[in-house]
Coordinates of C-alpha atoms in Angstrom, one line a residue:
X1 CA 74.8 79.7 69.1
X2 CA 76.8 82.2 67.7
X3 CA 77.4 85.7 70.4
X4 CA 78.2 89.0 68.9
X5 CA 81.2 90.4 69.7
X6 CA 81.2 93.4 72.3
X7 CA 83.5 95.8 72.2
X8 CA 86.5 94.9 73.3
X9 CA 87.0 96.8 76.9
X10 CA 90.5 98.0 77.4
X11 CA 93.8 95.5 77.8
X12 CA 94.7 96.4 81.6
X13 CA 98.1 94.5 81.2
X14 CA 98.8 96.9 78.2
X15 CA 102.0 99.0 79.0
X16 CA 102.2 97.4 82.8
X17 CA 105.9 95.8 83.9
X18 CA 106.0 92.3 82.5
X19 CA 107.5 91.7 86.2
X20 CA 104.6 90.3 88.1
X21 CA 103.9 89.5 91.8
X22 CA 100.9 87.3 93.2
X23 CA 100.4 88.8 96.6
X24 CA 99.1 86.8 99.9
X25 CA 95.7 88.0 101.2
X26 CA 98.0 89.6 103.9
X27 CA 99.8 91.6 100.6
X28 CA 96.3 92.5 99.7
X29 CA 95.4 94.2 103.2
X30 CA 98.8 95.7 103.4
X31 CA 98.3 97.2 99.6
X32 CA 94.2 98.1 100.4
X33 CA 95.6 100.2 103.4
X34 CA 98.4 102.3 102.0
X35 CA 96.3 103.0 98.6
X36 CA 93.8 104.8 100.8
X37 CA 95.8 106.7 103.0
X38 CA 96.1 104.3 105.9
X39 CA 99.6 103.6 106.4
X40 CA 102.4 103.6 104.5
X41 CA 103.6 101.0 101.6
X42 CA 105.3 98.4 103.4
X43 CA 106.2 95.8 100.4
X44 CA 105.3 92.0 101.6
X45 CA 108.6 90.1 102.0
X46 CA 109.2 88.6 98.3
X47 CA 108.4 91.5 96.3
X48 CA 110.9 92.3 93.5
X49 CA 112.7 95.8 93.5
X50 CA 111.7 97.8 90.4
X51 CA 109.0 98.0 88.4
X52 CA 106.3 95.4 89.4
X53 CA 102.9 94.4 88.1
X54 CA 100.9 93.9 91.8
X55 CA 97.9 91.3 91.3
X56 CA 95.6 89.1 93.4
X57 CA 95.6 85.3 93.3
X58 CA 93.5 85.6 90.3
X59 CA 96.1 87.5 88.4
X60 CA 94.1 90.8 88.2
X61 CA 96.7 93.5 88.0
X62 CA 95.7 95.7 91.1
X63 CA 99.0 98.4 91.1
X64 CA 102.1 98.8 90.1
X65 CA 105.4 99.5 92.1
X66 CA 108.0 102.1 91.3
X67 CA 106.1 104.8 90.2
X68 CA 104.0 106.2 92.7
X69 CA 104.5 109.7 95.1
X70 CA 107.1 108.8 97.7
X71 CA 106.0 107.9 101.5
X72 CA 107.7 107.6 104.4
X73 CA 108.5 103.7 104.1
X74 CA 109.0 103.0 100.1
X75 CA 107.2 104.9 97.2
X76 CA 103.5 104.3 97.2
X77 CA 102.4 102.0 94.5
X78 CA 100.2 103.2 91.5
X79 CA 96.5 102.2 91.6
X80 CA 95.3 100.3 88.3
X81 CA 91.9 98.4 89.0
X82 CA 90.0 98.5 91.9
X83 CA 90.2 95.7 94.7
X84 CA 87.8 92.9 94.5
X85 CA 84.6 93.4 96.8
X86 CA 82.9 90.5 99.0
X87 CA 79.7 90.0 101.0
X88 CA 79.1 91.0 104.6
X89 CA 79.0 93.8 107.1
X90 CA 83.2 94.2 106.5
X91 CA 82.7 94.5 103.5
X92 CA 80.0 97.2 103.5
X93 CA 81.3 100.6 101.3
X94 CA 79.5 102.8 104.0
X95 CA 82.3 101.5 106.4
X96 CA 85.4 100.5 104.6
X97 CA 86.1 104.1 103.9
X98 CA 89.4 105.5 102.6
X99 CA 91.4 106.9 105.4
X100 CA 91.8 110.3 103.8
X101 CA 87.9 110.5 103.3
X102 CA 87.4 109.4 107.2
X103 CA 90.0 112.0 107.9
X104 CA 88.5 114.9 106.1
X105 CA 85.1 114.2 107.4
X106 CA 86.5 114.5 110.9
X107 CA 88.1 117.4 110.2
X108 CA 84.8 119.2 109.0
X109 CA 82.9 120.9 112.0
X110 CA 84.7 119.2 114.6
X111 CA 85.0 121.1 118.0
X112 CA 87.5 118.8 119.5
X113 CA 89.9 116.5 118.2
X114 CA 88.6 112.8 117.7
X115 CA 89.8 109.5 119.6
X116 CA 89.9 106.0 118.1
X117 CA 89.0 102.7 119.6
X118 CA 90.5 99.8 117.8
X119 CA 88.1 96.5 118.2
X120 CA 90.1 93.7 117.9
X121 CA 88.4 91.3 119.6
X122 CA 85.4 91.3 121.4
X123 CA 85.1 93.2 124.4
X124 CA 84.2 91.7 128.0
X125 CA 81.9 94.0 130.3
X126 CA 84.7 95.4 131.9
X127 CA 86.2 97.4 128.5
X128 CA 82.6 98.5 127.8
X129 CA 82.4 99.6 131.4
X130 CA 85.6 101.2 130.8
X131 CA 84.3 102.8 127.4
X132 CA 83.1 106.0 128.3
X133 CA 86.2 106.9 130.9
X134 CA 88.5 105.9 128.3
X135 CA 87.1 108.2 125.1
X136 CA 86.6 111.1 127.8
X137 CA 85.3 114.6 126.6
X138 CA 87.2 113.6 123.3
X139 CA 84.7 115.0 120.3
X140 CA 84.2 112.5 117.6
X141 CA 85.2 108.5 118.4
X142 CA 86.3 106.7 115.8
X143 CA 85.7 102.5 116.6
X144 CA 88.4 100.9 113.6
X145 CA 87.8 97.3 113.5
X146 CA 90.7 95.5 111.8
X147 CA 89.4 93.3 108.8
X148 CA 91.7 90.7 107.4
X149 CA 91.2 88.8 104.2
X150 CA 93.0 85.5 105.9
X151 CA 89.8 83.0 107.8
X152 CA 90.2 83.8 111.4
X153 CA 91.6 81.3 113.5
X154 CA 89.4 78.4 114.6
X155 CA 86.9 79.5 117.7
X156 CA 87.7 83.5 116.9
X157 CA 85.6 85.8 116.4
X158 CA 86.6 87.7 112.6
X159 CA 85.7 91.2 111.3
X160 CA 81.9 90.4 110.4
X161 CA 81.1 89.2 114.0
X162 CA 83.7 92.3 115.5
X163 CA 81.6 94.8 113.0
X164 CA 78.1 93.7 114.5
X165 CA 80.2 94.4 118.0
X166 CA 81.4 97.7 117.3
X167 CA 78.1 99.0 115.7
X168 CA 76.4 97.8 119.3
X169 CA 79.5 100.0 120.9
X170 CA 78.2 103.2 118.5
X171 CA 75.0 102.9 119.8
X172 CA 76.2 102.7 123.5
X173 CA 77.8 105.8 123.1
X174 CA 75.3 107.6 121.0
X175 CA 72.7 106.7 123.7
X176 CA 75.3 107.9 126.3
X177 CA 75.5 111.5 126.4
X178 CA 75.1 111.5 122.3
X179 CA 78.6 111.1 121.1
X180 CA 79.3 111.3 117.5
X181 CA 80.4 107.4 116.9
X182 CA 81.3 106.2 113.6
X183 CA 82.7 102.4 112.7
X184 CA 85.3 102.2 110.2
X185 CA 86.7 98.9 108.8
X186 CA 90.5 98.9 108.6
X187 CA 92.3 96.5 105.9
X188 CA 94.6 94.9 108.3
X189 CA 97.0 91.7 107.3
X190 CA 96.9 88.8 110.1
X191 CA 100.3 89.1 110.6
X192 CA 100.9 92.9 110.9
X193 CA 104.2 93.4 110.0
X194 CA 107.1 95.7 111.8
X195 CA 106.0 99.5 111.3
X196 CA 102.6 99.2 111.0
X197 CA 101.0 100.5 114.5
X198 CA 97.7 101.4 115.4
X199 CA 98.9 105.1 116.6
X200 CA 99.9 105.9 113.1
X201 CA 97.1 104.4 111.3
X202 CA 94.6 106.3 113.5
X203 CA 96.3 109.5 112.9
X204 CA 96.1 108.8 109.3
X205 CA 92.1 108.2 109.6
X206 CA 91.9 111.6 111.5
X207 CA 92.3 110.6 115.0
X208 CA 94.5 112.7 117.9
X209 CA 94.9 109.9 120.1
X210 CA 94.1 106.1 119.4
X211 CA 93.7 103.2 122.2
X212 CA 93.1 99.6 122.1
X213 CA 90.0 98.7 124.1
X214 CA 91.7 95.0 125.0
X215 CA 94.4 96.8 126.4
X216 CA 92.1 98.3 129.3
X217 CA 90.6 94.5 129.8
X218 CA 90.4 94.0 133.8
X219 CA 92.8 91.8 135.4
X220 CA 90.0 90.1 136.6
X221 CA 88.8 89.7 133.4
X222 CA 91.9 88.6 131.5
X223 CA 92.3 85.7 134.0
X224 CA 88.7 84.6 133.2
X225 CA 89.0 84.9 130.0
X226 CA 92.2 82.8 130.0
X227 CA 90.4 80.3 131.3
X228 CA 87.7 79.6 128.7
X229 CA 89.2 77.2 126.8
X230 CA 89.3 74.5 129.8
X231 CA 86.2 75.6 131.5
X232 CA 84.3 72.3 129.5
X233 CA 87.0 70.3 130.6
X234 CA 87.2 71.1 134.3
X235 CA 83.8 70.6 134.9
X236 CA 83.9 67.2 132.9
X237 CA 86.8 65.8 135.5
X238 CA 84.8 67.6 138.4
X239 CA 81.3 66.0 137.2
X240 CA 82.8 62.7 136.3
X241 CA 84.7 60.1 137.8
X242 CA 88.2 60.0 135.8
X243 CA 86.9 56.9 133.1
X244 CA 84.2 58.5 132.2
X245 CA 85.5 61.9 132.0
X246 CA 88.1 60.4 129.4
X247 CA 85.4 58.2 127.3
X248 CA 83.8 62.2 126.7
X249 CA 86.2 64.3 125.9
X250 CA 87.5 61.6 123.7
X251 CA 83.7 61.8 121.6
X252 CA 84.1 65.8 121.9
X253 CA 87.3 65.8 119.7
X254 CA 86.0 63.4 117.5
X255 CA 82.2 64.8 116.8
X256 CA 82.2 65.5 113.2
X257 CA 79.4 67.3 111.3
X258 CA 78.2 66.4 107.8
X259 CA 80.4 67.8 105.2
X260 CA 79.7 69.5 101.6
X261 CA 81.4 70.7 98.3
X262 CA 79.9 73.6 97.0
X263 CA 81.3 73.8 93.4
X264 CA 80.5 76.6 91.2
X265 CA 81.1 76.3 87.4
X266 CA 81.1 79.4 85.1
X267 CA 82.9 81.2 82.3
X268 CA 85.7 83.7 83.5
X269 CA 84.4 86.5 84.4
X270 CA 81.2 85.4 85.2
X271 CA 80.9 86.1 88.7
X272 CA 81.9 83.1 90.1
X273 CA 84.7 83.7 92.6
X274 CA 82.9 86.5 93.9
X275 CA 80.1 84.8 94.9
X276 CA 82.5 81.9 96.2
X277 CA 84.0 84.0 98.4
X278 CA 81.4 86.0 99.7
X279 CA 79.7 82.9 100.4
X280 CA 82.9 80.8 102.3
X281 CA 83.3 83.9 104.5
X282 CA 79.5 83.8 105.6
X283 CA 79.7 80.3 106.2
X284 CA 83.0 80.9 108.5
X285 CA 81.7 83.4 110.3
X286 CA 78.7 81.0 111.5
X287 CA 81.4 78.8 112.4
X288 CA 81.2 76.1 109.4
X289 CA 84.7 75.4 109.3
X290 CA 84.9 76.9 105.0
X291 CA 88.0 75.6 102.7
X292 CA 87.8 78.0 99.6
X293 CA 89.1 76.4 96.0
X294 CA 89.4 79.1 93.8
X295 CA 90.1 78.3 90.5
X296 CA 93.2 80.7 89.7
X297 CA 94.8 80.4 93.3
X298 CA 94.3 76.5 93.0
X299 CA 96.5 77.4 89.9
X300 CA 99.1 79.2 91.4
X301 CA 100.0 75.7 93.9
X302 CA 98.0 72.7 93.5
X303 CA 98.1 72.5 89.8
X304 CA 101.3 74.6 89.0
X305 CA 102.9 73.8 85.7
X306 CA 99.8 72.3 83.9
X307 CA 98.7 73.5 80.9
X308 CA 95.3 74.5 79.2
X309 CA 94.8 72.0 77.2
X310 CA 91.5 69.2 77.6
X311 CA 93.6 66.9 79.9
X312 CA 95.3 69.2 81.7
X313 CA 92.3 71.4 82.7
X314 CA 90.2 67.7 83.8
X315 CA 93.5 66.8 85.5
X316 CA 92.8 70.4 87.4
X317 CA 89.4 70.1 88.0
X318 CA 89.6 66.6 89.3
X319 CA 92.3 68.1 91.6
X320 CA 90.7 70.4 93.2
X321 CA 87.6 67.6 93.2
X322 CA 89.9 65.2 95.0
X323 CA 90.9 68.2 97.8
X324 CA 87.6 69.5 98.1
X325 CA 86.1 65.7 99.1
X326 CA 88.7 65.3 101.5
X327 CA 87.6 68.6 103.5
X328 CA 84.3 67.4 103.2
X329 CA 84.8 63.8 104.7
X330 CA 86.6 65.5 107.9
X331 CA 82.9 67.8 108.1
X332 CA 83.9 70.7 106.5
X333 CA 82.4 72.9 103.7
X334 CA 84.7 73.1 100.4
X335 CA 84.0 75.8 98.2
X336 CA 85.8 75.3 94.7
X337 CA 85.3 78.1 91.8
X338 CA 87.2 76.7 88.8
X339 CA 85.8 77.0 85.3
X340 CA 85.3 73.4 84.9
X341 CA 84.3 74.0 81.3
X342 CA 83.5 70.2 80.7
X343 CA 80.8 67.7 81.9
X344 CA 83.0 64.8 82.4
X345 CA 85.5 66.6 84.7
X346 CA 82.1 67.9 87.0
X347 CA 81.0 64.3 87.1
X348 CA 84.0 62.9 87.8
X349 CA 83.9 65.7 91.1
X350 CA 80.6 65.0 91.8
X351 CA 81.0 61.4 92.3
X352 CA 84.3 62.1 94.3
X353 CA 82.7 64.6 96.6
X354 CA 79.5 62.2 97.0
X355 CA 82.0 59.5 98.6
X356 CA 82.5 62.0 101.3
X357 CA 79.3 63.8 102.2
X358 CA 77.0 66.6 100.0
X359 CA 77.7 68.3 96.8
X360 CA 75.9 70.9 95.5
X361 CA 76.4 72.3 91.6
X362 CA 76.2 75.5 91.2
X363 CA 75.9 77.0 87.6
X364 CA 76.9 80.9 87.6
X365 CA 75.6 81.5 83.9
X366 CA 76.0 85.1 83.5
X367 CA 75.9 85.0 79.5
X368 CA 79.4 85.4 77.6
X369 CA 78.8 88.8 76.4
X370 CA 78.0 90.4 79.8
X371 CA 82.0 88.3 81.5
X372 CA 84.1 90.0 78.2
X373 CA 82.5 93.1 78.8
X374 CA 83.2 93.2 82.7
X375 CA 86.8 91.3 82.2
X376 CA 88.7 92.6 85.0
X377 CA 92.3 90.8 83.5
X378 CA 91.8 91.6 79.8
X379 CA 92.0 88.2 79.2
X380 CA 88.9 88.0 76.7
X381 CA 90.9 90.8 74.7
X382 CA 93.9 88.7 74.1
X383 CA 92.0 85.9 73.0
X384 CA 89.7 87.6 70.3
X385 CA 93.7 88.5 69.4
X386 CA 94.7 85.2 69.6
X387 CA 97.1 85.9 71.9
X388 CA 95.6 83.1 74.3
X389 CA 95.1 79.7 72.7
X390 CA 92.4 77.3 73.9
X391 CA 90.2 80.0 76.0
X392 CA 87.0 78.8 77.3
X393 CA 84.1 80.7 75.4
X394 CA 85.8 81.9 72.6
X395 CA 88.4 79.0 71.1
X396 CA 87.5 76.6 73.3
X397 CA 84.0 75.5 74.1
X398 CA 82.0 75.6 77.5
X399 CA 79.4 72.9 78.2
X400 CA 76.3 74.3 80.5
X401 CA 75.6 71.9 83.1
X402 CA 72.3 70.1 82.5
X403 CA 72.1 68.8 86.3
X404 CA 73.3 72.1 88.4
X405 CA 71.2 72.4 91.3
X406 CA 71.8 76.2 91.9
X407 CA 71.6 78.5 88.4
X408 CA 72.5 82.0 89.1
X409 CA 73.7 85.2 86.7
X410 CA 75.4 87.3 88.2
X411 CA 74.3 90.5 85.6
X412 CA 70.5 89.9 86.8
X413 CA 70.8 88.9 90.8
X414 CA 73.6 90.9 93.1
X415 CA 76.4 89.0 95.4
X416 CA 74.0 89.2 98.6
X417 CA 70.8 87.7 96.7
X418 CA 73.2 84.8 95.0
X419 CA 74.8 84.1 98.1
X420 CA 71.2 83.7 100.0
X421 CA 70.1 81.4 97.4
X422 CA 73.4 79.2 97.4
X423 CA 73.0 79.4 100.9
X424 CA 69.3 78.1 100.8
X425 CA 69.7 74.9 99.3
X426 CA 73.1 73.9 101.1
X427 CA 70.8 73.9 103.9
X428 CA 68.2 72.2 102.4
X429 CA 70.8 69.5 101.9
X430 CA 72.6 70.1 105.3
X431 CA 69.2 69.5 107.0
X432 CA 67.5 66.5 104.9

């Protein structure tokens, strides 16, 4: 079928440095947070001096070093497309605010200065005892819950669960003596580096003072919580003579739950990594232990140096395939978001991942017109120019999947509606 072709939308990497620099999804918080006021630029470890084009692991130019307004720590980047957005409450616009918005909101009508809470884990009883003494007679409070893009540590709670936390806190305090409390999710890398403290950041957002609520955790409490992880065990030795004891912890580390590949398929810019991702960090927050193949980032390591070319893209896709089943046969959930513009190379996945546990195909087939139209990288641009040989969709062809078992497009269902229908029949599968 012959498409018409759209307008072209603008070429984003027209007149940006040449110099290019992938950053880490701790480069991304740390980027998030000084382009809306939050702290100040503090360039990841690895970043060239000069002029430098700033994208994500999917190459989408995001800013551009060396020409911004100065700032205390290095001249502030200049914005040049807006950060990707994911699914869940950390995501929510309503709370990830800019910091100069939250600031001048505060500073609007306020009749005494506000006081920040950070939420950075969840509290016991004793910090929410300790709530009300700690933000005083302060006027508006401020609860910042850090939000990295990096999976939380295995067994930790991660900014969707410490969002549904902190709201609960809001409440507390609205229903205690009415205080004006407002939730605000703060970008925030995993690793923080040196000179980025909470004090500074919640001055930025508009606060006078800011406190950590795990800092006022009881002594009592702190030892009991210390003890969590071995709790299970010392009432295994206590309950069981020392044989038997050993024969079950031995079957608790090696319980294993059924695995899956979720692998979408889709033309760029078709909505497909969005959705992936939205989707891997639901599944990690319920404590599916989530693996997320994107195509571009699988790029960038697994498959550096291949080309685009037939072979070397089924080389790529049976890469990722190969990965992806090996997650799955240790019982956890792959999610892979390449192209994977040919039959042969799904197959050859779907038999790999079958070896191993589930797979389920989703086909994200938001039509060719609507991905060039929305093309975040200006990819489709240089390829109606020629400029990029062999690109799926327009010189090189795309074959639909005939056996997906999920069909979404993304220009007639949103992010939260395709991720509850993904979501639906992995279950489905998970539970049969």
């Amino acid at each position: 079928m012959t498409v018409p072709t759209p307008p072209a939308p603008d070429d984003v990497s027209a007149g940006l440095p040449a110099t290019g620099h992938v950053l880490s999804p701790d480069g991304l918080d740390l980027l998030e947070l000084a382009l809306t006021g939050g702290a100040p630029w503090l360039p990841p470890a690895g970043v060239p001096a000069g002029p430098v084009t700033l994208t994500d692991a999917e190459n989408t130019p995001l800013a551009v070093t060396g020409t911004g307004t100065g700032d205390a720590a290095a001249p502030l980047p200049r914005a040049v497309r807006p950060f990707a957005r994911a699914a869940g409450p950390h995501w929510d616009p309503r709370l990830r605010r800019a910091a100069r918005d939250v600031r001048a909101d505060l500073e609007t009508g306020a009749d005494a200065p506000a006081v920040a809470v950070v939420v950075s884990e969840p509290p016991t009883r004793s910090e929410v005892d300790a709530l009300g003494g700690l933000v005083g007679d302060a006027g508006p409070v401020l609860l910042m819950v850090p939000s990295a893009r990096r999976s939380p540590a295995a067994g930790h709670v991660g900014a969707p669960g410490l969002v549904r936390i902190a709201q609960d806190l809001a409440d507390r305090l609205g229903a205690d003596g009415g205080r004006r409390a407002t939730v605000v999710v703060v970008p925030w890398p995993a690793e923080a580096p040196d000179g980025l403290g909470w004090p500074e950041v919640g001055a930025r957002y508009g606060a006078a003072r800011t406190e950590v609520l795990a800092d006022h955790r009881s002594p009592a409490a702190r030892r009991r919580v210390g003890r969590l992880d071995t709790l299970w065990a010392d009432e295994v030795a206590a309950l069981y003579p020392e044989p038997a004891a050993g024969e079950l912890a031995r079957a608790a580390r090696t319980a294993r739950r059924r695995g899956a590949v979720v692998f979408f398929t889709g033309l760029s810019g078709s909505g497909k990594s969005t959705v992936a991702r939205a989707l891997a960090a639901e599944l990690d927050d319920e404590g599916l232990h989530t693996t997320l193949l994107d195509g571009d980032e699988v790029r960038h390591h697994l498959s550096k140096g291949l080309g685009f070319d037939r072979e070397s893209r089924e080389l790529n896709v049976e890469r990722i395939g190969y990965v992806a089943s090996l997650v799955s046969s240790h019982g956890g959930v792959a999610v892979a978001a390449p192209i994977a513009p040919f039959a042969s190379g799904r197959a050859r996945v779907r038999e790999l991942a079958q070896q191993a546990g589930l797979f389920l195909l989703v086909h994200v087939s938001t039509p060719l017109e609507v991905c060039e139209a929305r093309d975040r990288k200006g990819l489709y641009a240089k390829a109606r120019r020629g400029e990029i040989p062999e690109f799926t969709g327009i010189s090189s062809p795309y074959e639909a999947p005939t056996d997906a078992d999920v069909v979404i497009d993304t220009s007639q269902v949103d992010v939260s509606d395709a991720v509850a229908r993904v979501r639906a029949a992995l279950a489905q599968r998970l539970d049969g």
